[in-house]
Coordinates of C-alpha atoms in Angstrom, one line a residue:
M1 CA 0.5 -19.5 2.7
K2 CA -2.0 -16.7 2.5
H3 CA -0.8 -13.1 2.7
I4 CA -2.2 -9.8 3.7
T5 CA -1.2 -6.6 1.9
L6 CA -0.3 -3.9 4.4
N7 CA -0.9 -0.2 3.9
N8 CA 2.5 0.3 2.4
G9 CA 2.0 -2.4 -0.2
T10 CA 4.1 -5.0 1.6
R11 CA 2.7 -8.5 1.7
I12 CA 2.9 -10.4 5.0
P13 CA 2.0 -14.0 5.8
V14 CA -1.3 -14.2 7.7
L15 CA 0.2 -16.8 10.1
G16 CA 3.7 -17.0 11.6
L17 CA 5.7 -18.3 14.5
G18 CA 6.3 -16.3 17.7
V19 CA 9.4 -17.0 19.7
Y20 CA 8.6 -15.3 23.0
Q21 CA 10.2 -17.3 25.9
T22 CA 12.0 -19.6 23.5
P23 CA 15.5 -20.0 25.0
E24 CA 18.3 -18.5 22.8
S25 CA 20.1 -21.9 22.9
E26 CA 17.0 -23.5 21.3
T27 CA 15.8 -20.8 19.0
E28 CA 17.8 -21.6 15.9
H29 CA 16.6 -25.2 16.0
H30 CA 13.0 -24.4 16.4
V31 CA 12.9 -21.6 13.8
R32 CA 14.7 -23.8 11.3
E33 CA 12.0 -26.5 12.0
A34 CA 9.3 -23.9 11.4
I35 CA 10.8 -22.8 8.1
E36 CA 11.1 -26.4 7.1
V37 CA 7.4 -27.1 7.6
G38 CA 6.4 -24.0 5.8
Y39 CA 6.5 -20.9 8.0
R40 CA 7.7 -17.7 6.4
L41 CA 6.9 -15.2 9.2
I42 CA 9.0 -15.2 12.3
D43 CA 8.4 -12.8 15.2
T44 CA 11.0 -11.9 17.8
A45 CA 12.1 -8.9 19.9
Q46 CA 15.1 -7.5 21.6
Y47 CA 13.3 -8.1 24.9
Y48 CA 13.1 -11.9 24.1
R49 CA 16.9 -12.1 23.9
N50 CA 16.9 -14.6 21.0
E51 CA 17.4 -12.4 17.9
E52 CA 20.7 -14.1 17.2
G53 CA 19.1 -17.5 17.1
V54 CA 16.4 -16.3 14.7
G55 CA 19.1 -14.7 12.5
R56 CA 21.2 -17.9 12.4
A57 CA 18.1 -19.9 11.4
V58 CA 17.1 -17.4 8.7
R59 CA 20.5 -17.2 7.2
G60 CA 20.8 -21.0 7.3
A61 CA 17.5 -21.4 5.5
V62 CA 18.7 -18.9 2.8
S63 CA 21.9 -20.9 2.4
D64 CA 19.8 -24.0 1.9
G65 CA 17.8 -22.3 -0.9
V66 CA 14.9 -20.5 0.7
A67 CA 14.7 -17.0 -0.9
R68 CA 15.4 -14.2 1.6
E69 CA 12.5 -12.2 0.1
D70 CA 10.1 -15.1 1.0
L71 CA 11.0 -14.8 4.7
F72 CA 9.4 -12.1 6.8
V73 CA 11.3 -11.2 10.0
T74 CA 9.8 -9.1 12.6
T75 CA 11.5 -7.7 15.7
K76 CA 10.8 -5.0 18.3
L77 CA 12.6 -2.3 20.2
A78 CA 11.8 -1.1 23.7
V79 CA 13.7 2.2 24.0
S80 CA 12.7 5.9 24.1
G81 CA 14.0 8.6 21.8
H82 CA 15.6 9.1 18.4
R83 CA 19.2 8.3 19.4
A84 CA 18.3 5.3 21.4
G85 CA 16.0 4.1 18.6
K86 CA 18.7 4.4 16.0
R87 CA 21.1 2.5 18.2
A88 CA 18.5 -0.2 18.9
I89 CA 17.9 -0.7 15.2
E90 CA 21.6 -1.1 14.6
Q91 CA 21.8 -3.6 17.4
S92 CA 19.0 -5.7 16.0
L93 CA 20.5 -5.7 12.5
A94 CA 23.8 -6.9 14.0
A95 CA 22.2 -9.6 16.2
L96 CA 20.1 -10.9 13.4
G97 CA 23.0 -10.7 10.9
L98 CA 20.7 -9.4 8.2
D99 CA 21.0 -6.6 5.7
Y100 CA 17.4 -5.5 6.4
I101 CA 14.5 -6.2 8.8
D102 CA 11.1 -6.8 7.2
L103 CA 9.2 -5.2 10.1
M104 CA 10.2 -3.4 13.3
L105 CA 7.8 -2.4 16.0
I106 CA 8.0 -0.2 19.1
H107 CA 7.3 -2.9 21.6
W108 CA 5.2 -0.8 24.0
P109 CA 4.8 2.9 24.8
Q110 CA 7.9 4.3 26.4
G111 CA 7.2 8.0 26.4
N112 CA 8.8 10.2 23.7
D113 CA 7.4 7.7 21.2
L114 CA 7.3 10.2 18.4
S115 CA 11.0 10.7 18.5
T116 CA 11.5 6.9 18.5
W117 CA 9.2 6.7 15.6
R118 CA 11.3 9.2 13.7
A119 CA 14.3 6.8 14.1
L120 CA 12.2 4.0 12.5
E121 CA 11.2 6.3 9.6
D122 CA 14.9 7.2 9.0
A123 CA 15.8 3.6 8.9
C124 CA 13.0 2.9 6.4
A125 CA 14.4 5.7 4.2
A126 CA 17.8 4.1 4.4
G127 CA 16.4 0.7 3.4
L128 CA 17.3 -0.9 6.7
L129 CA 13.6 -1.5 7.6
K130 CA 11.0 -2.5 5.1
S131 CA 8.0 -1.7 7.3
I132 CA 7.4 -0.2 10.8
G133 CA 4.6 -0.6 13.3
L134 CA 3.5 -0.6 16.9
S135 CA 2.9 -3.1 19.7
N136 CA 0.6 -2.6 22.7
F137 CA -0.5 0.9 21.6
Y138 CA -4.1 2.0 22.2
G139 CA -6.3 5.0 21.7
D140 CA -4.4 8.3 22.0
E141 CA -1.1 6.5 21.9
V142 CA -1.9 5.4 18.3
Q143 CA -3.4 8.7 17.4
E144 CA -0.2 10.5 18.5
I145 CA 1.8 8.5 16.0
V146 CA -0.5 8.6 13.0
R147 CA -1.3 12.3 13.3
A148 CA 2.3 13.6 13.5
T149 CA 4.4 11.3 11.4
D150 CA 5.1 10.7 7.7
I151 CA 4.9 6.9 7.6
P152 CA 1.8 5.3 9.3
P153 CA 2.2 2.1 11.2
V154 CA 1.4 -1.0 9.2
V155 CA 0.3 -3.1 12.3
D156 CA -0.4 -2.8 16.0
Q157 CA 0.5 -6.1 17.7
V158 CA -1.7 -6.6 20.8
E159 CA -3.2 -9.4 22.8
T160 CA -5.9 -10.8 20.6
H161 CA -7.8 -14.1 20.8
A162 CA -11.4 -15.4 20.7
Y163 CA -12.1 -14.0 24.2
L164 CA -10.6 -10.6 23.4
Q165 CA -11.1 -9.6 19.7
Q166 CA -10.0 -6.0 20.1
R167 CA -13.0 -4.5 18.3
R168 CA -12.6 -1.2 20.0
L169 CA -9.0 -0.9 18.8
Q170 CA -10.1 -2.1 15.3
K171 CA -12.3 1.0 15.1
T172 CA -9.3 3.2 15.9
L173 CA -7.0 1.6 13.4
A174 CA -9.4 1.1 10.5
P175 CA -9.3 4.7 9.1
Y176 CA -5.5 4.3 8.6
D177 CA -5.7 0.7 7.3
I178 CA -3.5 -0.5 10.2
R179 CA -3.8 -4.2 10.8
I180 CA -4.1 -5.9 14.1
E181 CA -1.5 -8.6 14.7
A182 CA -2.3 -11.0 17.5
W183 CA 0.1 -12.0 20.3
S184 CA -1.2 -14.8 22.5
P185 CA -3.7 -15.8 19.9
L186 CA -4.4 -19.1 21.8
R187 CA -4.5 -17.3 25.2
A188 CA -1.1 -18.7 25.9
G189 CA -2.6 -22.2 25.6
R190 CA -4.9 -21.8 28.6
S191 CA -7.2 -24.8 28.7
E192 CA -10.3 -22.6 29.2
L193 CA -10.1 -21.3 25.6
L194 CA -9.0 -24.6 24.1
R195 CA -11.9 -26.4 25.9
E196 CA -14.5 -23.8 24.8
P197 CA -17.6 -25.7 23.7
V198 CA -18.2 -23.5 20.7
L199 CA -14.6 -24.1 19.4
E200 CA -14.9 -27.8 20.1
R201 CA -18.1 -28.1 18.2
V202 CA -16.9 -26.2 15.2
A203 CA -13.6 -28.2 15.3
E204 CA -15.5 -31.5 15.3
A205 CA -17.4 -30.4 12.1
H206 CA -14.1 -29.8 10.3
D207 CA -12.1 -32.7 11.7
A208 CA -9.9 -30.0 13.3
T209 CA -8.8 -28.9 16.7
P210 CA -10.2 -26.0 18.8
A211 CA -6.8 -24.2 18.5
Q212 CA -7.1 -24.4 14.7
V213 CA -10.6 -23.0 14.8
A214 CA -9.4 -20.1 17.0
L215 CA -6.6 -19.3 14.6
A216 CA -8.7 -19.8 11.5
F217 CA -11.2 -17.2 12.9
Q218 CA -8.4 -14.6 13.1
V219 CA -7.2 -15.4 9.6
A220 CA -10.7 -15.0 8.3
T221 CA -11.2 -11.7 10.0
G222 CA -8.0 -10.2 8.7
V223 CA -5.9 -10.5 11.9
I224 CA -2.3 -11.5 11.4
T225 CA -1.6 -14.2 14.0
I226 CA 1.7 -15.5 15.5
P227 CA 1.1 -18.5 17.8
K228 CA 4.2 -19.7 19.7
T229 CA 5.2 -23.3 20.0
V230 CA 8.4 -25.3 20.1
H231 CA 6.8 -28.6 19.1
R232 CA 7.0 -29.6 15.4
E233 CA 3.6 -31.3 15.4
R234 CA 2.0 -28.1 16.8
M235 CA 3.8 -26.0 14.2
V236 CA 2.2 -28.2 11.5
E237 CA -1.2 -28.0 13.2
N238 CA -1.2 -24.3 13.6
L239 CA 0.0 -23.6 10.1
A240 CA -2.8 -25.7 8.7
A241 CA -5.3 -23.4 10.4
A242 CA -4.6 -20.8 7.7
D243 CA -6.4 -23.0 5.2
L244 CA -9.4 -23.9 7.4
E245 CA -12.5 -22.3 5.9
L246 CA -15.2 -21.4 8.4
S247 CA -18.8 -20.7 7.4
A248 CA -20.4 -17.3 8.1
Q249 CA -22.5 -19.0 10.8
E250 CA -19.4 -20.5 12.4
L251 CA -17.6 -17.1 12.3
A252 CA -20.5 -15.5 14.0
E253 CA -20.5 -18.1 16.7
V254 CA -16.8 -17.6 17.5
A255 CA -17.3 -13.8 17.3
A256 CA -20.0 -14.1 20.0
L257 CA -17.3 -15.5 22.4
D258 CA -15.7 -12.0 22.7
R259 CA -15.6 -10.9 26.4
G260 CA -13.9 -7.6 25.7
R261 CA -11.4 -8.1 28.6
S262 CA -7.7 -8.9 28.7
S263 CA -6.8 -12.2 30.3
S264 CA -3.1 -11.5 30.5
G265 CA -3.2 -8.4 32.7
W266 CA -0.4 -6.9 30.7
P267 CA -0.3 -4.2 29.6
N268 CA -2.9 -2.8 32.0
H269 CA -4.5 -0.3 29.6
P270 CA -8.0 1.1 30.2
E271 CA -8.9 0.7 26.5
Q272 CA -8.3 -3.1 26.7
S273 CA -11.8 -3.4 28.3
Y274 CA -14.9 -2.7 26.2
D275 CA -18.5 -3.9 25.8
P276 CA -18.5 -6.1 22.6
A277 CA -22.1 -5.1 22.1
E278 CA -20.9 -1.5 21.3
F279 CA -18.8 -2.8 18.5
P280 CA -20.8 -5.4 16.4
F281 CA -19.0 -8.1 14.6
T282 CA -19.0 -7.3 10.9
G283 CA -18.0 -10.6 9.4
P284 CA -15.0 -11.8 7.5
L285 CA -12.7 -9.2 6.0
S286 CA -13.2 -8.8 2.2

């Protein structure tokens, strides 16, 4: 598995498994399957209500011989303020049953986010969190954090896919070396993206699938991607996308699909819309 080095020196797998809407009763099984086929990055959240299943799967894999330091566990809190943030961190650690969390994010802006961020920083200093970041933050919301805090976010997890490449946000994050992490990287499996002629043509040239091409584009352009699936064959397929090498011409063709508009409708943030022509594609990340 390829890794990206974050701005704090931590290495994160470029492709992982998201567990949004995976029922708690099924989460342990699916996460264990993912680890068995090679996944090392698992992304959950308090809001998903399946942290316990993720924790059982991770602990089970460690008992079976997978090194804990090789597994990268992400979760997210959705509270406001220092006291609530501290309590949420303790709750996630207890639910996961882990000594530390590799990455914790503020799930979305709540107001009083600076105070919440201080709780994350304190937990980092105590060794409870290895890295901290944001999710669904844009523009001034990002600037408020990076300008007034001691530890910059390592990632901003936002809706990102071939039709919404977040180039405007990339320009905001680049000076701080904050990486974009993609939720809904396959546009929630909507057929419009997976039947996109450009992706189909590139996929045929590589004996791959359109989904693999969409994910490979993100990997090549430095976006951490966490597609969700509960099907073992799709886990294998998605994971293989990390090793799919696209040519410069193919990358440019996929980049040209950017519409600069959210397809999820959530969160409804004005900076989710932009003209891709104002933010030219610069090619694969070096």
